[in-house]
CSV table of N, CA and C in Angstrom, one decimal:
chain,number,residue,atom,x,y,z
A,1,MET,N,206.3,183.6,168.4
A,1,MET,CA,205.2,184.6,169.0
A,1,MET,C,205.4,185.9,168.4
A,2,SER,N,204.2,186.4,167.5
A,2,SER,CA,204.5,187.5,167.1
A,2,SER,C,204.4,188.8,167.8
A,3,GLU,N,204.9,190.2,167.9
A,3,GLU,CA,204.3,191.0,168.8
A,3,GLU,C,204.4,192.2,167.9
A,4,ALA,N,203.7,193.6,168.2
A,4,ALA,CA,203.7,194.7,167.4
A,4,ALA,C,204.1,195.7,168.8
A,5,LYS,N,204.3,196.9,168.3
A,5,LYS,CA,205.0,197.8,169.1
A,5,LYS,C,204.6,199.4,168.7
A,6,ALA,N,204.6,200.0,169.5
A,6,ALA,CA,204.5,201.8,169.1
A,6,ALA,C,205.2,202.6,169.7
A,7,THR,N,206.0,203.5,169.5
A,7,THR,CA,206.8,203.9,170.0
A,7,THR,C,206.7,205.8,169.8
A,8,LEU,N,206.7,206.6,171.2
A,8,LEU,CA,207.0,207.9,171.1
A,8,LEU,C,208.4,208.3,171.5
A,9,THR,N,208.8,209.2,170.3
A,9,THR,CA,210.1,209.8,170.7
A,9,THR,C,210.0,211.2,171.1
A,10,TYR,N,210.9,211.6,171.9
A,10,TYR,CA,211.2,213.1,172.2
A,10,TYR,C,210.2,213.7,173.2
A,11,ALA,N,209.3,213.0,173.9
A,11,ALA,CA,208.5,213.2,175.0
A,11,ALA,C,209.0,214.2,176.0
A,12,ARG,N,208.6,215.2,176.2
A,12,ARG,CA,209.0,216.2,177.3
A,12,ARG,C,208.7,215.7,178.6
A,13,ILE,N,209.1,214.5,179.0
A,13,ILE,CA,209.1,214.1,180.4
A,13,ILE,C,210.2,213.2,180.9
A,14,SER,N,210.4,213.3,182.0
A,14,SER,CA,211.5,212.5,182.4
A,14,SER,C,211.6,210.8,182.3
A,15,PRO,N,212.2,210.1,181.9
A,15,PRO,CA,211.9,208.6,181.8
A,15,PRO,C,211.6,207.8,183.5
A,16,ARG,N,212.4,208.7,184.4
A,16,ARG,CA,212.2,208.1,185.2
A,16,ARG,C,210.6,208.3,185.9
A,17,LYS,N,210.3,209.1,185.7
A,17,LYS,CA,208.4,209.3,185.5
A,17,LYS,C,207.8,208.4,184.9
A,18,VAL,N,208.1,208.2,183.4
A,18,VAL,CA,207.2,207.5,182.9
A,18,VAL,C,207.5,206.0,183.6
A,19,ASN,N,208.7,205.6,183.8
A,19,ASN,CA,208.5,204.1,184.0
A,19,ASN,C,208.0,203.8,185.3
A,20,ILE,N,207.7,204.7,186.2
A,20,ILE,CA,206.8,204.3,187.3
A,20,ILE,C,205.6,204.1,186.8
A,21,VAL,N,205.0,204.6,185.8
A,21,VAL,CA,203.7,204.2,185.5
A,21,VAL,C,203.6,202.8,184.3
A,22,CYS,N,204.8,202.7,183.6
A,22,CYS,CA,205.0,201.6,183.0
A,22,CYS,C,204.6,200.6,183.6
A,23,ASP,N,205.3,200.2,185.1
A,23,ASP,CA,205.6,199.1,185.8
A,23,ASP,C,204.0,198.7,186.4
A,24,LEU,N,203.1,199.5,186.1
A,24,LEU,CA,202.1,199.6,186.4
A,24,LEU,C,201.1,198.4,185.5
A,25,ILE,N,201.4,199.0,184.2
A,25,ILE,CA,200.7,197.9,182.9
A,25,ILE,C,201.6,196.8,182.7
A,26,ARG,N,202.8,196.7,182.7
A,26,ARG,CA,203.5,195.5,182.2
A,26,ARG,C,203.1,194.3,182.6
A,27,GLY,N,202.5,193.4,181.3
A,27,GLY,CA,201.9,192.1,181.7
A,27,GLY,C,200.5,192.0,181.6
A,28,LYS,N,199.8,193.4,181.6
A,28,LYS,CA,198.3,193.3,181.8
A,28,LYS,C,197.5,193.2,180.5
A,29,ASP,N,196.3,192.7,180.4
A,29,ASP,CA,195.5,192.9,179.3
A,29,ASP,C,195.1,194.2,178.7
A,30,ILE,N,195.1,194.5,177.7
A,30,ILE,CA,194.8,195.5,176.8
A,30,ILE,C,194.1,196.5,177.5
A,31,ASP,N,192.7,195.8,177.7
A,31,ASP,CA,191.3,196.8,178.1
A,31,ASP,C,191.9,197.1,179.8
A,32,LEU,N,192.7,196.1,180.5
A,32,LEU,CA,193.0,196.4,181.9
A,32,LEU,C,194.0,197.5,181.9
A,33,ALA,N,195.1,197.6,181.2
A,33,ALA,CA,195.9,198.6,181.0
A,33,ALA,C,195.4,199.9,180.6
A,34,VAL,N,194.4,199.7,179.8
A,34,VAL,CA,194.0,201.5,179.4
A,34,VAL,C,193.1,201.5,180.8
A,35,GLY,N,192.4,200.7,181.3
A,35,GLY,CA,191.7,201.1,182.4
A,35,GLY,C,192.4,202.0,183.5
A,36,ILE,N,193.4,200.9,184.0
A,36,ILE,CA,194.4,201.6,184.9
A,36,ILE,C,195.1,202.9,184.7
A,37,LEU,N,195.5,203.2,183.2
A,37,LEU,CA,196.2,204.3,182.9
A,37,LEU,C,194.9,205.6,183.1
A,38,ASN,N,194.1,205.2,182.8
A,38,ASN,CA,192.6,206.2,182.7
A,38,ASN,C,192.6,206.9,184.2
A,39,ASN,N,193.0,206.0,185.0
A,39,ASN,CA,192.7,206.2,186.5
A,39,ASN,C,193.7,206.4,187.3
A,40,THR,N,194.8,206.6,186.6
A,40,THR,CA,196.3,207.0,187.3
A,40,THR,C,196.4,208.4,186.9
A,41,PRO,N,196.4,209.1,188.1
A,41,PRO,CA,197.1,210.7,188.1
A,41,PRO,C,198.3,211.2,187.9
A,42,LYS,N,198.9,210.4,186.6
A,42,LYS,CA,200.4,211.1,186.4
A,42,LYS,C,200.5,211.5,185.0
A,43,LYS,N,201.1,212.5,184.8
A,43,LYS,CA,201.2,213.1,183.3
A,43,LYS,C,201.8,212.0,182.2
A,44,ALA,N,202.4,211.1,182.8
A,44,ALA,CA,202.6,209.7,181.7
A,44,ALA,C,201.4,209.1,181.4
A,45,SER,N,200.8,209.0,182.0
A,45,SER,CA,199.4,208.3,181.6
A,45,SER,C,198.8,208.6,180.4
A,46,PRO,N,198.2,209.7,180.3
A,46,PRO,CA,197.6,209.8,178.6
A,46,PRO,C,198.6,209.4,177.6
A,47,LEU,N,199.8,209.6,177.9
A,47,LEU,CA,200.7,209.7,176.6
A,47,LEU,C,201.0,208.0,176.4
A,48,LEU,N,201.0,207.3,177.5
A,48,LEU,CA,200.8,205.6,177.9
A,48,LEU,C,199.5,205.1,177.2
A,49,ALA,N,198.5,205.7,177.5
A,49,ALA,CA,197.3,205.1,177.0
A,49,ALA,C,197.1,205.1,175.5
A,50,LYS,N,197.5,206.3,174.6
A,50,LYS,CA,197.6,206.4,173.7
A,50,LYS,C,198.3,205.7,173.0
A,51,LEU,N,199.7,205.1,173.4
A,51,LEU,CA,200.5,204.3,173.0
A,51,LEU,C,200.3,202.8,173.0
A,52,VAL,N,199.5,202.6,174.0
A,52,VAL,CA,199.1,201.3,174.4
A,52,VAL,C,197.7,201.2,173.3
A,53,LYS,N,196.8,202.0,173.0
A,53,LYS,CA,196.0,201.9,171.7
A,53,LYS,C,196.5,201.8,170.4
A,54,SER,N,197.4,202.7,170.6
A,54,SER,CA,198.2,202.6,169.4
A,54,SER,C,198.8,201.2,168.7
A,55,ALA,N,199.5,200.6,169.9
A,55,ALA,CA,200.2,199.3,169.8
A,55,ALA,C,199.2,198.1,169.2
A,56,ALA,N,198.3,198.7,170.0
A,56,ALA,CA,196.8,197.1,169.9
A,56,ALA,C,196.3,197.2,168.4
A,57,ALA,N,196.3,198.7,167.9
A,57,ALA,CA,195.8,198.6,166.7
A,57,ALA,C,196.8,198.3,165.4
A,58,ASN,N,198.0,198.5,165.7
A,58,ASN,CA,199.2,198.1,164.9
A,58,ASN,C,199.1,196.4,164.9
A,59,ALA,N,198.9,195.9,165.8
A,59,ALA,CA,199.0,194.1,166.1
A,59,ALA,C,197.7,194.1,165.2
A,60,GLU,N,196.5,194.3,165.8
A,60,GLU,CA,195.3,194.1,165.1
A,60,GLU,C,195.2,194.4,163.1
A,61,ASN,N,195.4,195.5,162.7
A,61,ASN,CA,195.8,195.8,161.5
A,61,ASN,C,196.8,195.3,160.6
A,62,ASN,N,198.3,195.5,161.2
A,62,ASN,CA,199.0,195.1,160.4
A,62,ASN,C,199.8,193.6,160.8
A,63,HIS,N,199.6,193.2,162.0
A,63,HIS,CA,200.2,191.8,161.8
A,63,HIS,C,198.8,190.9,162.0
A,64,GLY,N,197.8,191.2,162.0
A,64,GLY,CA,196.5,190.0,162.1
A,64,GLY,C,196.2,189.5,163.3
A,65,MET,N,196.8,190.1,164.2
A,65,MET,CA,196.3,189.3,165.8
A,65,MET,C,195.1,189.6,166.2
A,66,ASP,N,194.8,188.5,167.0
A,66,ASP,CA,193.1,188.9,167.6
A,66,ASP,C,193.5,189.6,168.9
A,67,ALA,N,192.5,190.8,168.7
A,67,ALA,CA,192.3,191.9,169.5
A,67,ALA,C,192.2,191.5,170.9
A,68,SER,N,191.3,190.3,171.5
A,68,SER,CA,190.8,189.7,172.4
A,68,SER,C,192.1,189.0,173.4
A,69,LYS,N,193.0,188.9,172.7
A,69,LYS,CA,194.4,188.0,173.4
A,69,LYS,C,195.3,188.9,173.3
A,70,LEU,N,195.6,190.1,173.0
A,70,LEU,CA,196.3,190.9,173.4
A,70,LEU,C,196.8,191.4,174.9
A,71,TYR,N,198.1,191.4,175.3
A,71,TYR,CA,198.7,191.9,176.6
A,71,TYR,C,199.8,192.9,176.1
A,72,VAL,N,200.1,193.6,177.2
A,72,VAL,CA,201.3,194.5,177.3
A,72,VAL,C,202.5,193.6,177.6
A,73,SER,N,203.5,193.2,176.7
A,73,SER,CA,204.6,192.1,176.9
A,73,SER,C,205.8,192.9,177.5
A,74,ALA,N,205.8,194.4,176.9
A,74,ALA,CA,206.8,195.2,177.6
A,74,ALA,C,206.6,196.6,177.2
A,75,ALA,N,206.9,197.4,178.4
A,75,ALA,CA,206.7,198.8,178.4
A,75,ALA,C,207.7,199.6,178.9
A,76,TYR,N,208.4,200.6,178.2
A,76,TYR,CA,209.9,201.0,179.0
A,76,TYR,C,209.9,202.5,178.4
A,77,ALA,N,210.8,203.2,178.9
A,77,ALA,CA,211.5,204.5,178.4
A,77,ALA,C,212.6,204.6,178.8
A,78,ASN,N,213.2,204.9,177.5
A,78,ASN,CA,214.8,205.3,177.7
A,78,ASN,C,214.9,206.7,177.4
A,79,ALA,N,216.0,207.4,178.1
A,79,ALA,CA,216.4,208.9,177.7
A,79,ALA,C,216.9,209.2,176.5
A,80,GLY,N,216.2,210.3,176.2
A,80,GLY,CA,216.2,211.0,175.1
A,80,GLY,C,217.3,212.1,175.3
A,81,PRO,N,217.5,213.0,174.6
A,81,PRO,CA,218.2,214.2,174.4
A,81,PRO,C,218.1,215.3,175.6
A,82,ILE,N,218.8,215.7,176.4
A,82,ILE,CA,218.5,216.8,177.4
A,82,ILE,C,218.6,218.2,177.0
A,83,ILE,N,217.6,218.9,177.2
A,83,ILE,CA,217.4,220.3,176.8
A,83,ILE,C,218.0,221.0,177.8
A,84,LYS,N,219.1,221.9,177.7
A,84,LYS,CA,219.9,222.4,179.0
A,84,LYS,C,219.5,224.0,179.1
A,85,ARG,N,218.7,224.1,180.3
A,85,ARG,CA,218.7,225.8,180.3
A,85,ARG,C,219.5,226.4,181.6
A,86,MET,N,219.5,227.6,181.7
A,86,MET,CA,220.5,228.1,182.8
A,86,MET,C,219.3,229.0,183.9
A,87,ARG,N,219.4,228.9,185.2
A,87,ARG,CA,218.9,230.0,186.3
A,87,ARG,C,219.5,230.5,187.0
A,88,PRO,N,219.4,232.0,186.7
A,88,PRO,CA,219.9,232.7,187.5
A,88,PRO,C,220.0,232.7,188.9
A,89,ARG,N,221.5,232.6,189.7
A,89,ARG,CA,221.3,232.6,191.0
A,89,ARG,C,222.6,234.0,191.7
A,90,ALA,N,222.7,233.5,193.1
A,90,ALA,CA,223.3,234.7,193.9
A,90,ALA,C,224.6,235.0,193.2
A,91,HIS,N,225.0,236.4,193.1
A,91,HIS,CA,226.2,236.4,193.2
A,91,HIS,C,226.7,236.4,191.4
A,92,GLY,N,225.7,236.7,190.3
A,92,GLY,CA,226.0,236.4,189.1
A,92,GLY,C,226.4,235.2,188.6
A,93,ARG,N,226.0,234.0,189.1
A,93,ARG,CA,226.3,232.7,189.0
A,93,ARG,C,224.9,232.2,188.2
A,94,GLY,N,225.2,231.1,187.7
A,94,GLY,CA,224.1,230.3,187.1
A,94,GLY,C,224.1,228.6,187.3
A,95,TYR,N,222.8,228.2,187.4
A,95,TYR,CA,222.6,226.9,187.8
A,95,TYR,C,222.3,226.4,186.4
A,96,ARG,N,222.5,225.1,186.2
A,96,ARG,CA,221.9,224.4,185.0
A,96,ARG,C,220.8,223.7,185.4
A,97,ILE,N,219.6,223.8,184.3
A,97,ILE,CA,218.6,223.0,184.5
A,97,ILE,C,218.4,222.1,183.4
A,98,ASP,N,218.5,220.8,183.7
A,98,ASP,CA,218.3,220.0,182.8
A,98,ASP,C,216.6,219.5,182.5
A,99,LYS,N,216.0,219.6,181.2
A,99,LYS,CA,214.8,219.7,181.0
A,99,LYS,C,214.9,218.1,180.0
A,100,ARG,N,214.7,217.0,180.6
A,100,ARG,CA,215.0,215.9,180.1
A,100,ARG,C,213.8,215.6,179.0
A,101,THR,N,213.8,214.6,178.3
A,101,THR,CA,213.0,213.9,177.5
A,101,THR,C,213.1,212.3,177.4
A,102,ALA,N,212.3,211.6,176.7
A,102,ALA,CA,212.1,210.3,177.0
A,102,ALA,C,211.6,209.5,175.7
A,103,HIS,N,212.3,208.4,175.3
A,103,HIS,CA,211.5,207.8,174.1
A,103,HIS,C,210.8,206.7,174.5
A,104,ILE,N,209.5,206.6,174.8
A,104,ILE,CA,208.7,205.7,175.2
A,104,ILE,C,208.3,204.5,174.2
A,105,THR,N,208.3,203.4,174.7
A,105,THR,CA,208.0,202.1,173.9
A,105,THR,C,207.0,201.1,174.6
A,106,VAL,N,205.9,200.6,173.8
A,106,VAL,CA,204.9,199.9,173.9
A,106,VAL,C,205.0,198.6,173.3
A,107,VAL,N,205.2,197.5,173.8
A,107,VAL,CA,205.2,196.3,172.8
A,107,VAL,C,204.1,195.5,173.6
A,108,VAL,N,203.2,195.0,172.4
A,108,VAL,CA,201.9,194.3,172.6
A,108,VAL,C,202.4,192.7,172.1
A,109,SER,N,202.0,191.4,172.9
A,109,SER,CA,202.0,190.4,171.9
A,109,SER,C,200.4,189.6,172.3
A,110,GLU,N,200.3,188.4,171.7
A,110,GLU,CA,199.3,187.5,171.9
A,110,GLU,C,199.5,186.5,172.6
A,111,LYS,N,198.6,186.1,173.7
A,111,LYS,CA,198.5,185.0,174.5
A,111,LYS,C,198.4,183.9,173.8
A,112,ALA,N,199.3,182.7,174.2
A,112,ALA,CA,199.3,181.5,173.6
A,112,ALA,C,197.9,180.8,173.9
């Protein structure tokens, strides 16, 4: 069974927050997944919607798959590099603020 994927690297959002939204669309048809993402009020939703559409287009154009049979077979976010910043605190101290990044991947496959 063939599959196509789309990847977004260095997205400025925590992978933990992205994986919550990934759980909503994993295993769903492409149209249903895009509908869910369009109605989910999370920062990761537009990023994932764009990725799902891109993966579907890759499957159709590069791998010759049937668009009506596509579903999201895998969706996950891995940790990217952490941007480290300092926040001033009392008595001249500084606390570190970690600004996390994510590498997001969406894989689509054809139903048998």
